[in-house]
Amino acid sequence: MKMKKILAAGVLCCMGVNLLCACGKQQMSASDKVHVGVACYNQNDTFISELITSFREQLNGYEREDLETRVLIRDAAGSQRTQNDQVEELINAGCNVLCVNLVDRTNTSEIIDLARENDIPIIFFNREPVAEDLRQWDKFYYVGAYTKQPGVMQGEMAADLIRENSQIDRNKDGKIQYVVLEGEPGHQDAIVRTESAVDTLKNNGIELEKLSYGIANWNRAQAQNRMEQMIGQYKNKIELVLANNDDMALGAIDAYKKLGYTEANFPVFFGIDGTDVGLKAVMDSELAGTVYNDKEGQAGAMAKLAVALVSGEGMEDIEFEDDKYIYMSYFKITSDNVSSYVNEEK
Ligand code: BGC
Ligand code: CA
């Protein structure tokens, strides 16, 4: 009998503790709810959409009994005005930290004011605000990748390939006739990638002749269009296509295919990003090489920082440059290492 009483008391006690726990769970404090609002410049952008998929997965990995994570995503479809409204909407919806992929890197004032008025930290990503804007508040951060590095790597890969394959210089004039497909003017990555790739080729002793360039705003269809025009003008004189990203390199290949060129008459193509389609094109030997833009690394840094900013824990484990910046490194990808890379990925 006595035993039964003790048992019963024990059971009741456990129930009480459980109830307490349950209540505790319902009364999670605001710092245990990481509600992230993601505002992106254009979700049709291949790299951005893959980065966001990875961000969702990695943020979800922080979910615990006492930590809730949620993500709300808005797509500005290329309009800064739309994005300003979406940022306000995300704040009103209860997001307590924002990840902003600006449409216009130089037009941040409205978003900056909204964040400060509502005391919501912002992690800018992929499209870097000007330094003065980022310095306006200690709760602004930037996560991205080094700007010069991928161009240097693209140039080194191209130089190696040209040295090893004399047939790339199709007209045997000792020079490589090339064209460039450029990303959006004004984007921190576009001009720097082109300049550092071309400088690196020259520094490696490759003689170059620039035939033309096309601005294709990171976009495959626009790149195809620009490339068709350049092919129309230069016929089979083009020996090398340097593209600021994989989508534009693939657009250039689309153009050659559409105009009925056979592979023997293709120039060599280089991209940057290592998106799923980009890696596949390296596997299929359509792209001579790409440079891996570490979206998993960037998404992981964003998730970790978002959790730290809201929960107040883990900030000391994050390494910043100039107190605010996190930059990821790139990796070269050619047919030599792509297969292990694709496998590692999946
Ligand atoms: C990527 C591009 C992407 C752009 C968007 C760049 O860093 O390489 O593929 O379109 O960011 O801002
Ligand atoms: Ca030549």
Short mmCIF file of C-alpha atoms and ligand atoms in Angstrom, two decimals:
data_model
loop_
_atom_site.label_atom_id
_atom_site.label_comp_id
_atom_site.label_asym_id
_atom_site.label_seq_id
_atom_site.Cartn_x
_atom_site.Cartn_y
_atom_site.Cartn_z
CA MET A 1 0.00 0.00 0.00
CA LYS A 2 2.69 2.36 1.05
CA MET A 3 4.57 1.40 -2.09
CA LYS A 4 1.54 2.17 -4.24
CA LYS A 5 1.24 5.61 -2.66
CA ILE A 6 4.85 6.35 -3.35
CA LEU A 7 4.45 5.19 -6.94
CA ALA A 8 1.32 7.27 -7.39
CA ALA A 9 3.06 10.28 -5.94
CA GLY A 10 5.97 9.66 -8.27
CA VAL A 11 3.66 9.45 -11.30
CA LEU A 12 1.88 12.65 -10.31
CA CYS A 13 5.17 14.34 -9.75
CA CYS A 14 6.40 13.31 -13.18
CA MET A 15 3.18 14.54 -14.74
CA GLY A 16 3.68 17.82 -12.98
CA VAL A 17 7.19 18.14 -14.28
CA ASN A 18 5.96 17.23 -17.76
CA LEU A 19 3.23 19.81 -17.54
CA LEU A 20 5.73 22.39 -16.43
CA CYS A 21 7.97 21.47 -19.36
CA ALA A 22 5.05 21.65 -21.74
CA CYS A 23 4.11 25.08 -20.44
CA GLY A 24 7.71 26.15 -20.66
CA LYS A 25 7.69 25.07 -24.30
CA GLN A 26 4.62 27.10 -25.10
CA GLN A 27 6.10 30.11 -23.42
CA MET A 28 9.23 30.11 -25.50
CA SER A 29 10.74 33.51 -25.22
CA ALA A 30 11.23 35.66 -28.29
CA SER A 31 14.92 34.85 -28.29
CA ASP A 32 14.11 31.16 -28.82
CA LYS A 33 12.14 31.84 -31.98
CA VAL A 34 14.37 32.53 -34.91
CA HIS A 35 11.94 33.86 -37.48
CA VAL A 36 13.93 34.81 -40.54
CA GLY A 37 12.60 36.98 -43.32
CA VAL A 38 14.51 36.48 -46.55
CA ALA A 39 14.22 39.16 -49.24
CA CYS A 40 15.85 38.21 -52.52
CA TYR A 41 16.46 40.32 -55.61
CA ASN A 42 15.18 37.71 -58.05
CA GLN A 43 14.31 34.13 -57.28
CA ASN A 44 14.68 33.13 -60.92
CA ASP A 45 18.42 33.59 -60.49
CA THR A 46 19.84 30.06 -60.49
CA PHE A 47 22.57 30.72 -57.95
CA ILE A 48 20.28 32.60 -55.56
CA SER A 49 17.57 29.94 -55.65
CA GLU A 50 20.12 27.21 -54.87
CA LEU A 51 21.59 29.31 -52.07
CA ILE A 52 18.15 29.82 -50.53
CA THR A 53 17.33 26.11 -50.69
CA SER A 54 20.52 25.41 -48.79
CA PHE A 55 19.75 28.18 -46.29
CA ARG A 56 16.34 26.67 -45.50
CA GLU A 57 17.89 23.27 -44.90
CA GLN A 58 20.70 24.55 -42.74
CA LEU A 59 18.51 26.83 -40.63
CA ASN A 60 16.17 23.92 -40.08
CA GLY A 61 19.15 22.04 -38.65
CA TYR A 62 19.19 24.43 -35.68
CA GLU A 63 15.64 23.48 -34.71
CA ARG A 64 15.54 22.04 -31.16
CA GLU A 65 12.93 21.53 -28.49
CA ASP A 66 13.72 24.94 -27.11
CA LEU A 67 14.55 26.67 -30.39
CA GLU A 68 12.05 27.26 -33.15
CA THR A 69 13.11 28.31 -36.63
CA ARG A 70 10.96 29.67 -39.43
CA VAL A 71 11.66 31.19 -42.81
CA LEU A 72 9.51 33.54 -44.86
CA ILE A 73 10.76 34.32 -48.35
CA ARG A 74 9.91 37.24 -50.61
CA ASP A 75 10.99 37.74 -54.20
CA ALA A 76 11.44 41.33 -55.41
CA ALA A 77 11.63 40.21 -59.07
CA GLY A 78 14.15 42.94 -59.79
CA SER A 79 12.38 45.94 -58.22
CA GLN A 80 13.95 47.78 -55.27
CA ARG A 81 10.63 49.46 -54.53
CA THR A 82 8.93 46.07 -54.26
CA GLN A 83 11.72 44.88 -52.01
CA ASN A 84 11.33 47.86 -49.67
CA ASP A 85 7.64 46.99 -49.27
CA GLN A 86 8.46 43.33 -48.74
CA VAL A 87 10.94 44.16 -45.99
CA GLU A 88 8.23 46.11 -44.18
CA GLU A 89 5.82 43.21 -44.69
CA LEU A 90 8.33 40.72 -43.28
CA ILE A 91 8.87 42.86 -40.20
CA ASN A 92 5.10 43.22 -39.70
CA ALA A 93 4.75 39.45 -40.05
CA GLY A 94 6.94 39.05 -36.96
CA CYS A 95 10.34 38.23 -38.43
CA ASN A 96 13.02 39.07 -35.90
CA VAL A 97 16.01 38.88 -38.22
CA LEU A 98 16.25 39.59 -41.94
CA CYS A 99 18.46 38.29 -44.74
CA VAL A 100 18.47 40.82 -47.56
CA ASN A 101 19.76 40.24 -51.08
CA LEU A 102 19.47 43.83 -52.32
CA VAL A 103 18.13 44.61 -55.77
CA ASP A 104 20.11 47.85 -55.93
CA ARG A 105 23.24 47.78 -53.80
CA THR A 106 23.37 51.54 -53.63
CA ASN A 107 19.74 52.10 -52.68
CA THR A 108 19.50 50.90 -49.10
CA SER A 109 18.22 53.90 -47.16
CA GLU A 110 14.61 52.78 -46.79
CA ILE A 111 15.54 49.28 -45.65
CA ILE A 112 18.15 50.65 -43.25
CA ASP A 113 15.57 52.97 -41.65
CA LEU A 114 12.98 50.20 -41.33
CA ALA A 115 15.45 47.88 -39.63
CA ARG A 116 16.65 50.47 -37.16
CA GLU A 117 13.19 51.75 -36.27
CA ASN A 118 12.04 48.20 -35.53
CA ASP A 119 15.34 47.02 -34.04
CA ILE A 120 15.64 44.10 -36.50
CA PRO A 121 19.17 43.02 -37.44
CA ILE A 122 19.97 42.50 -41.12
CA ILE A 123 22.33 40.04 -42.75
CA PHE A 124 22.87 41.35 -46.28
CA PHE A 125 24.03 38.61 -48.62
CA ASN A 126 25.46 38.10 -52.11
CA ARG A 127 24.92 41.72 -53.18
CA GLU A 128 27.20 43.84 -51.06
CA PRO A 129 25.98 47.21 -49.79
CA VAL A 130 28.44 50.09 -49.87
CA ALA A 131 30.66 50.19 -46.79
CA GLU A 132 29.24 53.45 -45.41
CA ASP A 133 25.74 51.97 -45.40
CA LEU A 134 26.82 48.82 -43.59
CA ARG A 135 28.59 50.95 -41.00
CA GLN A 136 25.40 52.83 -40.16
CA TRP A 137 24.34 50.33 -37.51
CA ASP A 138 26.09 47.63 -35.49
CA LYS A 139 23.35 45.12 -36.33
CA PHE A 140 24.15 45.12 -40.06
CA TYR A 141 26.28 42.31 -41.47
CA TYR A 142 27.32 41.00 -44.86
CA VAL A 143 27.82 37.40 -46.00
CA GLY A 144 29.27 36.82 -49.45
CA ALA A 145 32.36 35.65 -51.28
CA TYR A 146 35.67 37.25 -52.25
CA THR A 147 35.28 39.34 -55.40
CA LYS A 148 38.67 39.03 -57.16
CA GLN A 149 39.38 35.38 -56.40
CA PRO A 150 37.00 33.68 -58.86
CA GLY A 151 38.27 35.80 -61.76
CA VAL A 152 41.86 34.94 -60.90
CA MET A 153 40.95 31.24 -60.70
CA GLN A 154 39.02 31.38 -63.97
CA GLY A 155 42.03 33.04 -65.63
CA GLU A 156 44.43 30.43 -64.23
CA MET A 157 42.29 27.54 -65.44
CA ALA A 158 41.97 29.10 -68.89
CA ALA A 159 45.73 29.76 -69.07
CA ASP A 160 46.51 26.14 -68.14
CA LEU A 161 44.12 24.80 -70.76
CA ILE A 162 45.40 27.12 -73.50
CA ARG A 163 49.03 26.18 -72.79
CA GLU A 164 48.24 22.48 -72.94
CA ASN A 165 46.02 22.60 -76.04
CA SER A 166 47.52 24.51 -78.95
CA GLN A 167 44.43 23.83 -81.08
CA ILE A 168 42.45 26.36 -78.98
CA ASP A 169 44.30 29.03 -80.98
CA ARG A 170 42.34 27.96 -84.02
CA ASN A 171 43.74 30.46 -86.52
CA LYS A 172 47.30 29.90 -85.23
CA ASP A 173 48.11 33.58 -84.87
CA GLY A 174 49.64 33.15 -81.41
CA LYS A 175 46.78 35.09 -79.80
CA ILE A 176 43.54 34.01 -78.22
CA GLN A 177 40.54 35.86 -79.62
CA TYR A 178 38.03 36.14 -76.79
CA VAL A 179 34.70 37.60 -75.75
CA VAL A 180 33.29 38.25 -72.30
CA LEU A 181 29.76 37.82 -71.00
CA GLU A 182 29.24 40.14 -68.08
CA GLY A 183 26.86 40.22 -65.14
CA GLU A 184 24.83 43.24 -64.09
CA PRO A 185 26.65 46.52 -64.31
CA GLY A 186 27.00 47.86 -60.78
CA HIS A 187 27.19 44.41 -59.15
CA GLN A 188 30.35 44.04 -57.06
CA ASP A 189 31.19 40.77 -58.81
CA ALA A 190 30.75 41.64 -62.49
CA ILE A 191 33.57 43.97 -63.53
CA VAL A 192 36.04 42.60 -61.01
CA ARG A 193 35.58 39.04 -62.26
CA THR A 194 36.22 40.09 -65.85
CA GLU A 195 39.24 42.24 -65.05
CA SER A 196 40.91 39.73 -62.80
CA ALA A 197 40.37 36.86 -65.27
CA VAL A 198 41.85 38.85 -68.17
CA ASP A 199 44.77 40.17 -66.07
CA THR A 200 45.56 36.67 -64.86
CA LEU A 201 45.63 35.28 -68.40
CA LYS A 202 48.00 38.07 -69.45
CA ASN A 203 50.21 37.58 -66.39
CA ASN A 204 50.44 33.93 -67.34
CA GLY A 205 51.90 34.89 -70.71
CA ILE A 206 48.81 34.31 -72.82
CA GLU A 207 48.44 36.80 -75.65
CA LEU A 208 44.88 37.97 -75.93
CA GLU A 209 42.75 39.84 -78.40
CA LYS A 210 39.42 41.07 -77.12
CA LEU A 211 36.81 40.90 -79.87
CA SER A 212 33.74 42.02 -77.98
CA TYR A 213 31.70 41.76 -74.82
CA GLY A 214 28.05 41.48 -73.93
CA ILE A 215 26.20 42.45 -70.78
CA ALA A 216 23.75 39.68 -69.97
CA ASN A 217 22.84 40.42 -66.33
CA TRP A 218 23.69 36.90 -65.06
CA ASN A 219 20.93 35.53 -67.26
CA ARG A 220 21.10 32.52 -69.59
CA ALA A 221 18.57 33.70 -72.18
CA GLN A 222 20.12 37.17 -72.38
CA ALA A 223 23.54 35.60 -72.77
CA GLN A 224 22.32 33.42 -75.60
CA ASN A 225 20.98 36.48 -77.31
CA ARG A 226 24.14 38.53 -76.88
CA MET A 227 26.26 35.57 -77.99
CA GLU A 228 24.19 35.05 -81.14
CA GLN A 229 24.89 38.67 -82.05
CA MET A 230 28.62 38.27 -81.43
CA ILE A 231 28.76 35.05 -83.43
CA GLY A 232 26.92 36.84 -86.23
CA GLN A 233 29.64 39.46 -86.24
CA TYR A 234 32.76 37.33 -85.70
CA LYS A 235 31.66 33.96 -87.14
CA ASN A 236 34.15 31.29 -86.08
CA LYS A 237 36.86 33.74 -84.98
CA ILE A 238 35.96 33.44 -81.29
CA GLU A 239 38.32 31.06 -79.48
CA LEU A 240 37.47 31.67 -75.83
CA VAL A 241 34.33 32.75 -73.96
CA LEU A 242 34.79 34.04 -70.42
CA ALA A 243 31.48 34.32 -68.60
CA ASN A 244 30.98 35.94 -65.20
CA ASN A 245 28.71 33.04 -64.19
CA ASP A 246 27.65 29.56 -65.29
CA ASP A 247 24.20 30.56 -66.51
CA MET A 248 25.73 33.00 -69.01
CA ALA A 249 28.35 30.44 -70.11
CA LEU A 250 25.51 27.98 -70.74
CA GLY A 251 23.60 30.66 -72.65
CA ALA A 252 26.66 31.09 -74.88
CA ILE A 253 26.73 27.34 -75.56
CA ASP A 254 22.99 27.48 -76.34
CA ALA A 255 23.74 30.13 -78.96
CA TYR A 256 26.34 27.99 -80.76
CA LYS A 257 23.98 25.01 -80.72
CA LYS A 258 21.06 27.05 -81.98
CA LEU A 259 23.11 28.44 -84.86
CA GLY A 260 24.02 24.89 -85.85
CA TYR A 261 27.73 24.98 -85.01
CA THR A 262 29.32 21.57 -84.49
CA GLU A 263 31.35 20.98 -81.36
CA ALA A 264 34.58 20.91 -83.34
CA ASN A 265 33.97 24.58 -84.10
CA PHE A 266 33.08 25.64 -80.57
CA PRO A 267 35.38 27.95 -78.64
CA VAL A 268 36.21 26.98 -75.03
CA PHE A 269 33.84 28.26 -72.35
CA PHE A 270 34.50 29.10 -68.71
CA GLY A 271 31.91 29.95 -66.06
CA ILE A 272 31.75 30.72 -62.34
CA ASP A 273 29.39 29.31 -59.65
CA GLY A 274 29.26 25.52 -59.96
CA THR A 275 25.47 25.51 -59.94
CA ASP A 276 23.83 22.13 -60.54
CA VAL A 277 23.57 22.80 -64.28
CA GLY A 278 27.07 24.28 -64.32
CA LEU A 279 28.62 21.19 -62.71
CA LYS A 280 26.70 18.97 -65.10
CA ALA A 281 28.07 20.94 -68.05
CA VAL A 282 31.62 20.40 -66.74
CA MET A 283 30.84 16.67 -66.36
CA ASP A 284 29.60 16.63 -69.96
CA SER A 285 32.75 18.51 -71.09
CA GLU A 286 30.67 21.39 -72.43
CA LEU A 287 32.17 23.84 -69.97
CA ALA A 288 35.96 23.68 -69.76
CA GLY A 289 35.80 24.79 -66.16
CA THR A 290 33.98 26.69 -63.48
CA VAL A 291 34.80 28.14 -60.08
CA TYR A 292 32.74 26.94 -57.16
CA ASN A 293 30.89 29.77 -55.45
CA ASP A 294 30.35 28.19 -52.04
CA LYS A 295 26.61 28.64 -51.58
CA GLU A 296 26.48 26.02 -48.83
CA GLY A 297 29.18 27.91 -46.95
CA GLN A 298 27.39 31.22 -47.41
CA ALA A 299 23.99 29.78 -46.45
CA GLY A 300 25.55 28.10 -43.42
CA ALA A 301 27.15 31.35 -42.25
CA MET A 302 23.83 33.16 -42.69
CA ALA A 303 21.95 30.53 -40.68
CA LYS A 304 24.51 30.51 -37.88
CA LEU A 305 24.57 34.29 -37.69
CA ALA A 306 20.76 34.56 -37.77
CA VAL A 307 20.48 32.12 -34.85
CA ALA A 308 23.22 33.90 -32.92
CA LEU A 309 21.70 37.34 -33.46
CA VAL A 310 18.29 36.27 -32.19
CA SER A 311 19.26 33.85 -29.42
CA GLY A 312 22.25 35.86 -28.29
CA GLU A 313 24.31 32.66 -28.25
CA GLY A 314 27.22 31.59 -30.42
CA MET A 315 28.26 35.03 -31.63
CA GLU A 316 31.76 34.51 -30.20
CA ASP A 317 32.28 31.47 -32.48
CA ILE A 318 31.77 33.50 -35.64
CA GLU A 319 34.77 35.07 -37.31
CA PHE A 320 34.25 38.39 -39.02
CA GLU A 321 36.42 40.59 -41.18
CA ASP A 322 36.17 44.22 -40.07
CA ASP A 323 33.58 43.17 -37.46
CA LYS A 324 30.81 42.76 -40.03
CA TYR A 325 31.90 40.77 -43.06
CA ILE A 326 32.03 37.06 -43.77
CA TYR A 327 33.58 36.08 -47.12
CA MET A 328 33.76 32.54 -48.48
CA SER A 329 36.54 31.20 -50.69
CA TYR A 330 36.03 29.74 -54.15
CA PHE A 331 37.35 26.44 -55.59
CA LYS A 332 38.46 25.58 -59.12
CA ILE A 333 36.45 22.91 -60.89
CA THR A 334 37.49 21.14 -64.08
CA SER A 335 36.79 17.71 -65.55
CA ASP A 336 39.63 16.43 -63.31
CA ASN A 337 37.79 16.97 -60.03
CA VAL A 338 34.15 17.58 -60.94
CA SER A 339 32.94 14.02 -60.39
CA SER A 340 34.16 13.83 -56.82
CA TYR A 341 32.67 17.24 -56.27
CA VAL A 342 29.25 16.30 -57.58
CA ASN A 343 29.28 13.14 -55.47
CA GLU A 344 30.36 14.99 -52.36
CA GLU A 345 27.56 17.44 -52.92
CA LYS A 346 24.75 14.98 -53.17
C1 BGC B 1 26.64 34.85 -58.80
C2 BGC B 1 25.68 34.96 -59.95
C3 BGC B 1 24.40 35.56 -59.44
C4 BGC B 1 24.65 36.87 -58.74
C5 BGC B 1 23.38 37.44 -58.17
C6 BGC B 1 26.83 36.21 -58.18
O1 BGC B 1 27.70 36.13 -57.10
O2 BGC B 1 27.88 34.36 -59.27
O3 BGC B 1 25.40 33.72 -60.53
O4 BGC B 1 23.53 35.75 -60.54
O5 BGC B 1 25.58 36.69 -57.73
O6 BGC B 1 23.59 38.56 -57.39
CA CA B 2 43.95 32.93 -82.36
#
